[in-house]
Backbone as a chain_set.jsonl record, in Angstrom:
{"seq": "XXXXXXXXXXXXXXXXXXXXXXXXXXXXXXXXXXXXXXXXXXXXXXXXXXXXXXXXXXXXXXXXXXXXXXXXXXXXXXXXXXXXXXXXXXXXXXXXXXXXXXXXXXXXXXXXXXXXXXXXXXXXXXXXXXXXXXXXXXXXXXXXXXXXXXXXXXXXXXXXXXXXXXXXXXXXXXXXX", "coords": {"N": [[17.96, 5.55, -4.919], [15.691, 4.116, -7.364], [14.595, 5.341, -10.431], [11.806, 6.901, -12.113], [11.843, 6.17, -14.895], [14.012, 4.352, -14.959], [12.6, 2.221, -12.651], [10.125, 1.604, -14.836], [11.679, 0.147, -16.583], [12.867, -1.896, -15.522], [10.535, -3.523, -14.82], [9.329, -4.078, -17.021], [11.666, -5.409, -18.123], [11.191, -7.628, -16.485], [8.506, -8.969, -16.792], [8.513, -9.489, -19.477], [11.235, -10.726, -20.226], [11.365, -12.442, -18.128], [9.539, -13.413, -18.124], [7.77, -13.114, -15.454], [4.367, -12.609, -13.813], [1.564, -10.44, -13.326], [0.302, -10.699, -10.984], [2.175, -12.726, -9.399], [4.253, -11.052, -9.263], [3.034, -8.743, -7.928], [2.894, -10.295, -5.467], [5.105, -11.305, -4.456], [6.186, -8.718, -4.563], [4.249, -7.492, -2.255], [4.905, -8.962, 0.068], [7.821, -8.502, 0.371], [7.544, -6.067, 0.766], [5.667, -5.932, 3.549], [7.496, -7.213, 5.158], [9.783, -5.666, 5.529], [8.297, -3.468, 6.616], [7.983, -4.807, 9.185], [10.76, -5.256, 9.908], [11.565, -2.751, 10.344], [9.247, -1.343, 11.427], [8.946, -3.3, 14.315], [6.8, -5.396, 15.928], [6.486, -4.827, 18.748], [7.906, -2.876, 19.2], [5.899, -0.831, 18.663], [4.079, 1.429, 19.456], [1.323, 1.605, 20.716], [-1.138, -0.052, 22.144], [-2.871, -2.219, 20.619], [-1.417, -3.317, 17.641], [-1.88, -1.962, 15.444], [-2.774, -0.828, 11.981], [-2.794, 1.401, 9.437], [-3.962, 0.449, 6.077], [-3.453, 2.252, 2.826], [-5.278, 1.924, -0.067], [-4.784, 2.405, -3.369], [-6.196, 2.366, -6.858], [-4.657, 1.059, -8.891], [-1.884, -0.882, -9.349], [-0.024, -1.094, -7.037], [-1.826, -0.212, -5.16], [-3.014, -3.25, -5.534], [-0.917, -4.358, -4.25], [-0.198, -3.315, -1.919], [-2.586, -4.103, -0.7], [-1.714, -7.175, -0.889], [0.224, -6.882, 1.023], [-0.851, -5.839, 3.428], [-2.035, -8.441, 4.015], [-0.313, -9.889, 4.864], [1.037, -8.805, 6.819], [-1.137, -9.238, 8.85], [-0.483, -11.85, 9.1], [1.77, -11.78, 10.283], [1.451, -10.847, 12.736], [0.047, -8.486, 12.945], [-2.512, -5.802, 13.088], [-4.249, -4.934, 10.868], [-6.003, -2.52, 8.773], [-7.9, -1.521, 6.06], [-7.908, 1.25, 4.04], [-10.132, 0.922, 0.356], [-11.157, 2.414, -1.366], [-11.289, 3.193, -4.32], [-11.949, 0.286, -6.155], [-10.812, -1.742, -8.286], [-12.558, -3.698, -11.195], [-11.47, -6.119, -12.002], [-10.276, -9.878, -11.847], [-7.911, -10.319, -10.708], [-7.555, -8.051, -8.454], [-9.874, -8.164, -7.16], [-10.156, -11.361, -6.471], [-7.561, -10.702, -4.082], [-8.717, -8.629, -2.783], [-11.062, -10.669, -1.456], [-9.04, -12.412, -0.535], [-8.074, -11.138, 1.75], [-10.973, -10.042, 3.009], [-11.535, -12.7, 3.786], [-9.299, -13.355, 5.482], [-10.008, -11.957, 8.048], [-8.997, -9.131, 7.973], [-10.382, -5.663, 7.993], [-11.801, -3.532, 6.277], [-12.331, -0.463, 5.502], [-14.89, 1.487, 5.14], [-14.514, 4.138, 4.265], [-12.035, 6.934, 3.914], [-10.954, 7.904, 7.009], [-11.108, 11.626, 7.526], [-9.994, 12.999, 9.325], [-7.349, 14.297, 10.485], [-6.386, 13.777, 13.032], [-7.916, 11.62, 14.091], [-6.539, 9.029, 12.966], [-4.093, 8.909, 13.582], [-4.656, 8.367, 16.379], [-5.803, 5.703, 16.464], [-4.024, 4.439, 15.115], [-0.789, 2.967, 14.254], [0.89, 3.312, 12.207], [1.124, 3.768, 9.306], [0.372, 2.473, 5.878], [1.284, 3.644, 2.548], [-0.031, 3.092, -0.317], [-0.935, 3.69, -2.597], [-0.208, 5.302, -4.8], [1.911, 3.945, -7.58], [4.757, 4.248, -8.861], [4.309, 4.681, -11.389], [2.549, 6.12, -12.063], [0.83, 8.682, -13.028], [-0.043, 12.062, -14.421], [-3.203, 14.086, -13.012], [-4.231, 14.28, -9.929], [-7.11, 12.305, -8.561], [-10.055, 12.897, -6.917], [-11.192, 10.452, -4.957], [-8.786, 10.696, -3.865], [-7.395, 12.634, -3.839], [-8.153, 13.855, -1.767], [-7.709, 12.423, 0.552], [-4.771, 12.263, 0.371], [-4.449, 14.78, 1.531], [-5.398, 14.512, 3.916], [-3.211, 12.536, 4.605], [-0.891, 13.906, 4.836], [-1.221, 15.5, 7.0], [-0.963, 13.934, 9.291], [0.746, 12.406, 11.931], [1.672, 10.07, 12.663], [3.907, 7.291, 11.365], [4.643, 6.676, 8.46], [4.605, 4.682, 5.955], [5.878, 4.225, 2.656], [4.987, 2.502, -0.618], [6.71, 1.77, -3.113], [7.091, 4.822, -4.246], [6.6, 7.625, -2.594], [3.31, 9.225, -2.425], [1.142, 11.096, -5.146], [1.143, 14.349, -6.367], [4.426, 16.54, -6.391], [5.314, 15.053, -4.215], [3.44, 14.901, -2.524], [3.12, 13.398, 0.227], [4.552, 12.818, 2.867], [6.883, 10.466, 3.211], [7.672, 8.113, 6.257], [9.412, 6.065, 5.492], [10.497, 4.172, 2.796], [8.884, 2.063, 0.263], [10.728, 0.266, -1.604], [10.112, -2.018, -4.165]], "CA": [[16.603, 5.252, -5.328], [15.577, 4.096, -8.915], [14.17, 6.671, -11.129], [10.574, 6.539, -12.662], [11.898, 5.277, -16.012], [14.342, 2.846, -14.599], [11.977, 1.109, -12.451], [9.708, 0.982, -15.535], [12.381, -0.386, -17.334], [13.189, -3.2, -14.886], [9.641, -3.835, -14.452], [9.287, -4.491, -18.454], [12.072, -6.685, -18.374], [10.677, -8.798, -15.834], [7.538, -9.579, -17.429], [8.823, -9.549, -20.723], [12.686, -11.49, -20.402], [11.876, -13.304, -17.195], [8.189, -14.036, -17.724], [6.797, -12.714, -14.149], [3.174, -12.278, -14.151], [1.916, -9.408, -12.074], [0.123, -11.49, -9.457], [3.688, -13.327, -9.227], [5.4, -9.615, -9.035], [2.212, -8.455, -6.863], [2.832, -10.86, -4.043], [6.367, -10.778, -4.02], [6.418, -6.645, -3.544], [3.762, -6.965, -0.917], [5.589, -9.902, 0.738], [8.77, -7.683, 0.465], [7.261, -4.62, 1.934], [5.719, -6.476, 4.802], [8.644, -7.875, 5.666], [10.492, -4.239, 5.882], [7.438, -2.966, 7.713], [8.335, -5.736, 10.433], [11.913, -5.109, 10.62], [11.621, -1.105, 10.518], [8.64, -1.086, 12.759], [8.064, -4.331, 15.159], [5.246, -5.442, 16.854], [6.852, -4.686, 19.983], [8.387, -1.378, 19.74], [4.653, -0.082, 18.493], [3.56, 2.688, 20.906], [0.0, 1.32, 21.151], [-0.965, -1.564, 22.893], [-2.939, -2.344, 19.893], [-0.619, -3.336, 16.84], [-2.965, -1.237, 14.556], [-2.022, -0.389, 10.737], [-4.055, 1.487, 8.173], [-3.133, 0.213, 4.606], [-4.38, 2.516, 2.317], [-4.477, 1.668, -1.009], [-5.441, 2.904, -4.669], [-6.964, 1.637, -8.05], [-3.867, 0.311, -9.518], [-1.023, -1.652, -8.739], [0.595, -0.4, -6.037], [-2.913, -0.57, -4.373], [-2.851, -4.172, -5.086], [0.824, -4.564, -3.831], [-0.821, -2.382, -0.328], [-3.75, -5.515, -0.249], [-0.959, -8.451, -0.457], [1.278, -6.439, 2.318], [-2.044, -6.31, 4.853], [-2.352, -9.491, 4.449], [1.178, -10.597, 5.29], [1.019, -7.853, 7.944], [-1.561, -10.012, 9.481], [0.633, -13.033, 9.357], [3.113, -11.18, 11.414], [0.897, -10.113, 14.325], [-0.59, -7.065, 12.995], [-3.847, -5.491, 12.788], [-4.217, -4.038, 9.343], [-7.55, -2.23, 8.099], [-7.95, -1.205, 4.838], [-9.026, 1.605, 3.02], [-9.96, 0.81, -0.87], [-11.837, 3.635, -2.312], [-11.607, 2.772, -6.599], [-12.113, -0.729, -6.586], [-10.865, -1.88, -9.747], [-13.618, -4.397, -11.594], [-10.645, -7.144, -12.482], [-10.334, -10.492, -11.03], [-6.842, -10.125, -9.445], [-7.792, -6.943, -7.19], [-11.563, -9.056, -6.342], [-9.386, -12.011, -5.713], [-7.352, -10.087, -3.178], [-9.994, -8.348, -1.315], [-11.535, -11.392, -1.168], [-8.446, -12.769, 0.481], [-8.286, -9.858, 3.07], [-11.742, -10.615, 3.632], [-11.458, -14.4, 4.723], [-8.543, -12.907, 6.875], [-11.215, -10.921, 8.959], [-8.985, -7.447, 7.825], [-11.311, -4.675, 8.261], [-12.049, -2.531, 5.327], [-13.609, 1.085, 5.839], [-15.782, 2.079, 3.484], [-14.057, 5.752, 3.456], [-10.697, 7.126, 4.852], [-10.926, 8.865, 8.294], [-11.395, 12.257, 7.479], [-9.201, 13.983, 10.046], [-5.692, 13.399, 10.864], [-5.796, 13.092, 14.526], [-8.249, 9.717, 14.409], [-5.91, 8.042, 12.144], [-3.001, 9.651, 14.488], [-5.101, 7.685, 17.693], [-6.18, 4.464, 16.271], [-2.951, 3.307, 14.279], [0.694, 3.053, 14.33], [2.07, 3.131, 11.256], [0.036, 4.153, 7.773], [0.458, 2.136, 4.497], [0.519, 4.515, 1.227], [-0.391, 1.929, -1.188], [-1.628, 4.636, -3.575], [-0.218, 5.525, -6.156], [3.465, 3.753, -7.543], [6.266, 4.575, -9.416], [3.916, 4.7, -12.982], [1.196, 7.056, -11.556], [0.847, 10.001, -14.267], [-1.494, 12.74, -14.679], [-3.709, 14.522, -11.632], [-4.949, 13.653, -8.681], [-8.363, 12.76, -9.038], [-11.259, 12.23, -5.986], [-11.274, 10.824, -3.523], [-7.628, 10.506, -3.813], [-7.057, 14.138, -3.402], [-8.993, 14.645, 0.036], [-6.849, 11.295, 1.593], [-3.752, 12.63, 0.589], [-4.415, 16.174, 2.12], [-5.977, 13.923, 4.913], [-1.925, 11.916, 5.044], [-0.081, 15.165, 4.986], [-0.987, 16.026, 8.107], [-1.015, 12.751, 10.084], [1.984, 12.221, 12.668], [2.41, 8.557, 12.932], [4.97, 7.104, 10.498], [4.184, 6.676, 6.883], [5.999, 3.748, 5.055], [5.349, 4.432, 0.903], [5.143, 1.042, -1.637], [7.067, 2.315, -4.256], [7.539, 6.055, -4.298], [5.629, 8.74, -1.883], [2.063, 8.923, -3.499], [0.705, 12.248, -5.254], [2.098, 15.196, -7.339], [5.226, 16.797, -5.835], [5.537, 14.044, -3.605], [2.415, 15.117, -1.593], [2.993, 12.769, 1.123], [6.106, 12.441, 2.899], [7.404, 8.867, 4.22], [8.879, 7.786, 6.949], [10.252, 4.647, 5.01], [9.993, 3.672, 0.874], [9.603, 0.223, 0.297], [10.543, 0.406, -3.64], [11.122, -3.312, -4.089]], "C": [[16.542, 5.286, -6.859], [14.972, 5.45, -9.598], [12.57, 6.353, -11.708], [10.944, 5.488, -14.092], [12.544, 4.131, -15.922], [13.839, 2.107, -13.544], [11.084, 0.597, -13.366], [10.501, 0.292, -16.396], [12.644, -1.954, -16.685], [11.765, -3.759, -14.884], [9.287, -4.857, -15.949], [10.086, -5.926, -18.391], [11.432, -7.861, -17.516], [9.359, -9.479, -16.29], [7.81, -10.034, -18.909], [10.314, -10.867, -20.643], [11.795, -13.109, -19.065], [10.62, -13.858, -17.045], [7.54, -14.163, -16.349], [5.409, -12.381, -14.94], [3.075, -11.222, -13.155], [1.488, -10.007, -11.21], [1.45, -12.336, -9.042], [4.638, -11.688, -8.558], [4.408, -8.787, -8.003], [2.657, -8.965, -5.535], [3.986, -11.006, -3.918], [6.907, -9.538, -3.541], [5.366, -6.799, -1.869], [4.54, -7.738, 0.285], [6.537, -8.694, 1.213], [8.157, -6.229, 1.692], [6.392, -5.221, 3.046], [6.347, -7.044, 5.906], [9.637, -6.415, 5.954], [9.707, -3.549, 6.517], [8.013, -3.812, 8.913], [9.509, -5.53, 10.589], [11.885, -3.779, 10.908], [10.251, -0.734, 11.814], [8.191, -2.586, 13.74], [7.218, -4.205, 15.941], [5.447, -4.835, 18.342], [7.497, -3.29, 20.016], [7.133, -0.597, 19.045], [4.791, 0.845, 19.784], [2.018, 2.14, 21.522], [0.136, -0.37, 21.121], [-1.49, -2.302, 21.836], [-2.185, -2.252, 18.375], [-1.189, -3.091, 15.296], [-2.072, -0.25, 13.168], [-2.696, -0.129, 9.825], [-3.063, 1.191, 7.032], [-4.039, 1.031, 3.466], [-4.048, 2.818, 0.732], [-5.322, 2.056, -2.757], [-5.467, 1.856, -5.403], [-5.9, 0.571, -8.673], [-2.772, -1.243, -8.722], [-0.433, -2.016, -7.634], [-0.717, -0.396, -5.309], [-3.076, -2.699, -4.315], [-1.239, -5.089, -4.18], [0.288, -3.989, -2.167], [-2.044, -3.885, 0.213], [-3.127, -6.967, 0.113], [-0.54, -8.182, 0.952], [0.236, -6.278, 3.353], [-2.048, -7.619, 4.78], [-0.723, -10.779, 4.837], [1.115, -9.868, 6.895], [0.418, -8.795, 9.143], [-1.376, -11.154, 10.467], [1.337, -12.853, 10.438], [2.606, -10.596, 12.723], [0.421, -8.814, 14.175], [-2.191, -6.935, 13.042], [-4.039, -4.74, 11.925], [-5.763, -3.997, 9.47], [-7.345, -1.349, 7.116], [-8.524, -0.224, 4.467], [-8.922, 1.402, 1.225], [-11.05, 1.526, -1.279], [-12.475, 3.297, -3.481], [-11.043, 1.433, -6.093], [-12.08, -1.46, -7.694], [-11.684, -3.261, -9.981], [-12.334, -6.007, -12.037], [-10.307, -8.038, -11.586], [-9.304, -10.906, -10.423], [-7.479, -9.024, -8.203], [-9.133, -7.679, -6.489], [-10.65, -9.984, -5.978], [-8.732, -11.54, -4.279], [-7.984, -9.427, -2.307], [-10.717, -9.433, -1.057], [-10.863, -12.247, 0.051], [-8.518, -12.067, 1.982], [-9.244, -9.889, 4.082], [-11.747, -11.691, 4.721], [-10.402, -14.155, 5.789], [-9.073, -12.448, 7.977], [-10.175, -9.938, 8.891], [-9.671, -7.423, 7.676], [-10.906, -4.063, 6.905], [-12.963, -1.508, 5.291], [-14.147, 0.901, 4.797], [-15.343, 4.052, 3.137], [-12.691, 5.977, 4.573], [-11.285, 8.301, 5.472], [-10.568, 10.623, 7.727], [-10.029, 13.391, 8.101], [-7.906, 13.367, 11.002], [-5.759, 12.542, 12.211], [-6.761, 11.828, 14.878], [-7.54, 8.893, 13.548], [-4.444, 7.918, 13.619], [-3.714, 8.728, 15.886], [-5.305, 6.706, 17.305], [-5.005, 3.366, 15.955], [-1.748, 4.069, 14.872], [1.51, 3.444, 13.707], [0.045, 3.212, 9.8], [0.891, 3.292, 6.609], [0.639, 2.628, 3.481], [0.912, 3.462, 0.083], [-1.075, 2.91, -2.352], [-1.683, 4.876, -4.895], [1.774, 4.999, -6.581], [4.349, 4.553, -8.64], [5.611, 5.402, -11.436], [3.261, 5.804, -13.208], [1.926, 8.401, -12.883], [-0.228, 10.822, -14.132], [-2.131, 13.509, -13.326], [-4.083, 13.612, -10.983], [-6.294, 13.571, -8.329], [-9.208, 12.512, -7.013], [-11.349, 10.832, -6.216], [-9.748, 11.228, -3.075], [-6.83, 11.705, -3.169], [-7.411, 13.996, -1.955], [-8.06, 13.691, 0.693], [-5.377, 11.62, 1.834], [-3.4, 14.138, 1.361], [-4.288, 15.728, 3.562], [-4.065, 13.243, 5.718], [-0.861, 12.757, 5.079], [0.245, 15.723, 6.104], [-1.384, 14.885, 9.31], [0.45, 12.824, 10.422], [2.742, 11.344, 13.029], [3.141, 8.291, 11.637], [4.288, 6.517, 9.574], [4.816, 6.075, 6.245], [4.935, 3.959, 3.305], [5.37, 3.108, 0.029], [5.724, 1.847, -2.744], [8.147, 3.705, -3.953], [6.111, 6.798, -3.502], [4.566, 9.129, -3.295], [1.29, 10.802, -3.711], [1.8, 13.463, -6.015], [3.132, 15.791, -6.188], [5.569, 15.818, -4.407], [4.66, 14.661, -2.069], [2.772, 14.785, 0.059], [4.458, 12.483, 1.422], [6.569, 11.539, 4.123], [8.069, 9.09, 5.452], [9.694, 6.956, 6.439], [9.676, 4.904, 3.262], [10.34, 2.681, 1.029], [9.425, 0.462, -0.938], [11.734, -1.235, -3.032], [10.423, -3.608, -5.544]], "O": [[17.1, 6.134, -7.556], [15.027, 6.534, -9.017], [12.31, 5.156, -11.591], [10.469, 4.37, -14.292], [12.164, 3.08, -16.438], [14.57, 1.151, -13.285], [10.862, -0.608, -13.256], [9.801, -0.346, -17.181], [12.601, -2.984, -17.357], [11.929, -4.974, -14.994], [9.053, -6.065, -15.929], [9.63, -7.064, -18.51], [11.23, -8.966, -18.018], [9.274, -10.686, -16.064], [7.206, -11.003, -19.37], [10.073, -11.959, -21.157], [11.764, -14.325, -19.253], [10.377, -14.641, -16.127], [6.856, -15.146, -16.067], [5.255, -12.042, -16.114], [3.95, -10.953, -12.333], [2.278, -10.036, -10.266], [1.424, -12.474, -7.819], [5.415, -11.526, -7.617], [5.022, -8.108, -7.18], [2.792, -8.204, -4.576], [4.18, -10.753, -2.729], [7.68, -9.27, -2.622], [5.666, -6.365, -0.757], [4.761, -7.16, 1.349], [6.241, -7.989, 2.178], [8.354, -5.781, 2.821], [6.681, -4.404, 3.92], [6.003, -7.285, 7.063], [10.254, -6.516, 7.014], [10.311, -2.747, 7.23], [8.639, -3.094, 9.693], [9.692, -5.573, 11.806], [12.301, -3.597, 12.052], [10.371, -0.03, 12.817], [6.989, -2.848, 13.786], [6.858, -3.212, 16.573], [4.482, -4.408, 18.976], [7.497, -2.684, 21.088], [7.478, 0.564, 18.822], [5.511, 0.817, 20.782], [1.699, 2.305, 22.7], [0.798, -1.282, 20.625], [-0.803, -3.313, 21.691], [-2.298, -1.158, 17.822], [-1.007, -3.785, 14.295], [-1.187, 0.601, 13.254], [-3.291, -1.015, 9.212], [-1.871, 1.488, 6.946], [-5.162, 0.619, 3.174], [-3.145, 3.512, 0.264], [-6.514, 1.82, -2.956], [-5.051, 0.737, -5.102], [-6.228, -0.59, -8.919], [-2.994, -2.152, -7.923], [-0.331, -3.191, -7.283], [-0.328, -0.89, -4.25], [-3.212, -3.327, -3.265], [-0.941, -6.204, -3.753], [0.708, -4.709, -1.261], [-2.137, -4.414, 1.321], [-3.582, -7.755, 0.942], [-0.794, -8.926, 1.9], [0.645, -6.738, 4.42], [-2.075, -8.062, 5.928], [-0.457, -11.975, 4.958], [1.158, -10.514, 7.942], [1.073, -9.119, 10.133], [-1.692, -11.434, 11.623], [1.493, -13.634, 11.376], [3.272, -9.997, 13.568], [0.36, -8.042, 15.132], [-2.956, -7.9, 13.031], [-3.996, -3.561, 12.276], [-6.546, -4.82, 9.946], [-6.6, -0.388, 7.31], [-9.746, -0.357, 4.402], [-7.844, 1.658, 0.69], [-12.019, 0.823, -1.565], [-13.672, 3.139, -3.72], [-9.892, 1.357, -5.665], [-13.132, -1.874, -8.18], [-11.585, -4.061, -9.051], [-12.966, -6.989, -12.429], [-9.987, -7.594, -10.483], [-9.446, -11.8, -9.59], [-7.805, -9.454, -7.097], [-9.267, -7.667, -5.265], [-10.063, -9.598, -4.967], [-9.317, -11.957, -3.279], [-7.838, -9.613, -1.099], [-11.307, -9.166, -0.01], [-11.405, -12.667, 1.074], [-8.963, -12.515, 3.039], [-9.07, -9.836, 5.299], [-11.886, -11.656, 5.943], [-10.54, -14.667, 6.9], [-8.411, -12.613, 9.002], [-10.141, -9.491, 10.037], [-10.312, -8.391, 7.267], [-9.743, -4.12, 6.506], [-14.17, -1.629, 5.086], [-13.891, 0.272, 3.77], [-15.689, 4.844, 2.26], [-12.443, 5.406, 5.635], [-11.85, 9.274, 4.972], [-9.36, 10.704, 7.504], [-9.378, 14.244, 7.499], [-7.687, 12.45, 11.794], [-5.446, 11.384, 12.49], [-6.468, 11.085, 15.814], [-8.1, 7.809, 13.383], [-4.107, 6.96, 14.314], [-2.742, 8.361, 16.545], [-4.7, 6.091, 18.182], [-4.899, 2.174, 16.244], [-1.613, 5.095, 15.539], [2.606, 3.869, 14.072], [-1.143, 2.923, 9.659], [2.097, 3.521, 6.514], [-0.105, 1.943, 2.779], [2.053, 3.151, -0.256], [-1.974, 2.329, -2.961], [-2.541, 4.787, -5.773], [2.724, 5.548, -6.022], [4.119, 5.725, -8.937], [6.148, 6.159, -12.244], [3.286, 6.437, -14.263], [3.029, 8.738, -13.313], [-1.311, 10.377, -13.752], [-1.306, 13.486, -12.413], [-4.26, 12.426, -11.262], [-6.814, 14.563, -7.818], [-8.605, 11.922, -6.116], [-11.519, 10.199, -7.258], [-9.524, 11.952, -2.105], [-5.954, 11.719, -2.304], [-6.532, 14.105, -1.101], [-7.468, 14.26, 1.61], [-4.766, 11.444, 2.888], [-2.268, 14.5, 1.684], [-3.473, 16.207, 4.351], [-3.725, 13.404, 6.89], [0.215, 12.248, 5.395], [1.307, 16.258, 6.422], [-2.175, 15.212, 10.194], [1.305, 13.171, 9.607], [3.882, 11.385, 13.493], [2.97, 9.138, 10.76], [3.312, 5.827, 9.867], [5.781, 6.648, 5.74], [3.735, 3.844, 3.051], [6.446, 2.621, 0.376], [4.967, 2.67, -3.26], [9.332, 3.748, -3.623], [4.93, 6.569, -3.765], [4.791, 9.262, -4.498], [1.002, 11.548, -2.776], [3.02, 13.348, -6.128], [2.776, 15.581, -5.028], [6.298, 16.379, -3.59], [5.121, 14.8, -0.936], [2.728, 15.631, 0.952], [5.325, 12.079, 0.648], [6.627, 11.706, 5.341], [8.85, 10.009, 5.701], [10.843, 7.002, 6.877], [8.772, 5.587, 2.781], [11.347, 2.19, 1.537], [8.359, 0.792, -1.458], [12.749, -1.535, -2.403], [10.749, -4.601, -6.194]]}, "num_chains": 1, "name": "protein.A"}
């Protein structure tokens, strides 16, 4: 696994040497990690008859990288629903929920509260939270969701790196692409 500074380092060059934009490097990670969700968990070896997937995803990047990958998810026969909490005001992340939208994904308006209805509804959890850059505390709401994904039992694939200080939350899978 890369390190914090050498994925920011690769990340640099790619916008910088190779001229990626991030909606270009956005929809290629979520692509990517939708595509390793589907081989690591298929539709068919789900446990529930419903092929149910919370994606839940924070303010930054890595939240929009969690909004592409529902909507690939989709593609692939899933049922993704969203939670997006901090809504960032910029017209990539509105773009993208907008897409999500016209998909008919579902978007809560708050994350489930208590493990065991996340643990009955879904299959497989998203942490779209916080990536590889994340610095600093853990602010609200962010805190209560990750206390909330700590103790959830269904499998936990990460975008990046497990989201939260000491690695709060602990994967079943890392999609660091």
């Amino acid at each position: 696994m890369l390190s914090q500074e050498e994925a920011q380092k690769i990340d640099e060059e790619l916008f910088t040497e190779y001229r990626f934009s991030v909606d270009q490097l956005m929809e290629l990670a979520g692509l990517s990690c939708a595509t390793a969700v589907a081989k690591a968990y298929p539709v068919s070896s789900l446990p529930k008859s419903r092929p149910s997937v919370l994606v839940v995803c924070g303010p930054g990047n890595n939240g929009g990288d969690g909004l592409v990958c529902a909507r690939h998810l989709k593609l692939f026969g899933y049922e993704p629903t969203i939670v997006y909490p901090k809504r960032p005001s910029k017209p990539l992340f509105e773009n993208l929920t907008v897409q999500c939208e016209k998909m008919d994904i579902l978007f809560l308006p708050e994350m489930p509260a208590e493990a065991d209805l996340i643990d009955e509804a879904y299959n497989l959890v998203i942490d779209a939270i916080f990536g590889f850059s994340f610095k600093g505390a853990v602010r609200e709401p962010f805190g209560s969701i990750l206390g909330t994904l700590k103790k959830v039992t269904v499998p936990i694939a990460s975008i990046d790196i497990p989201s939260g200080q000491s690695r709060a939350v602990c994967p079943s899978v890392c999609l660091s692409v």
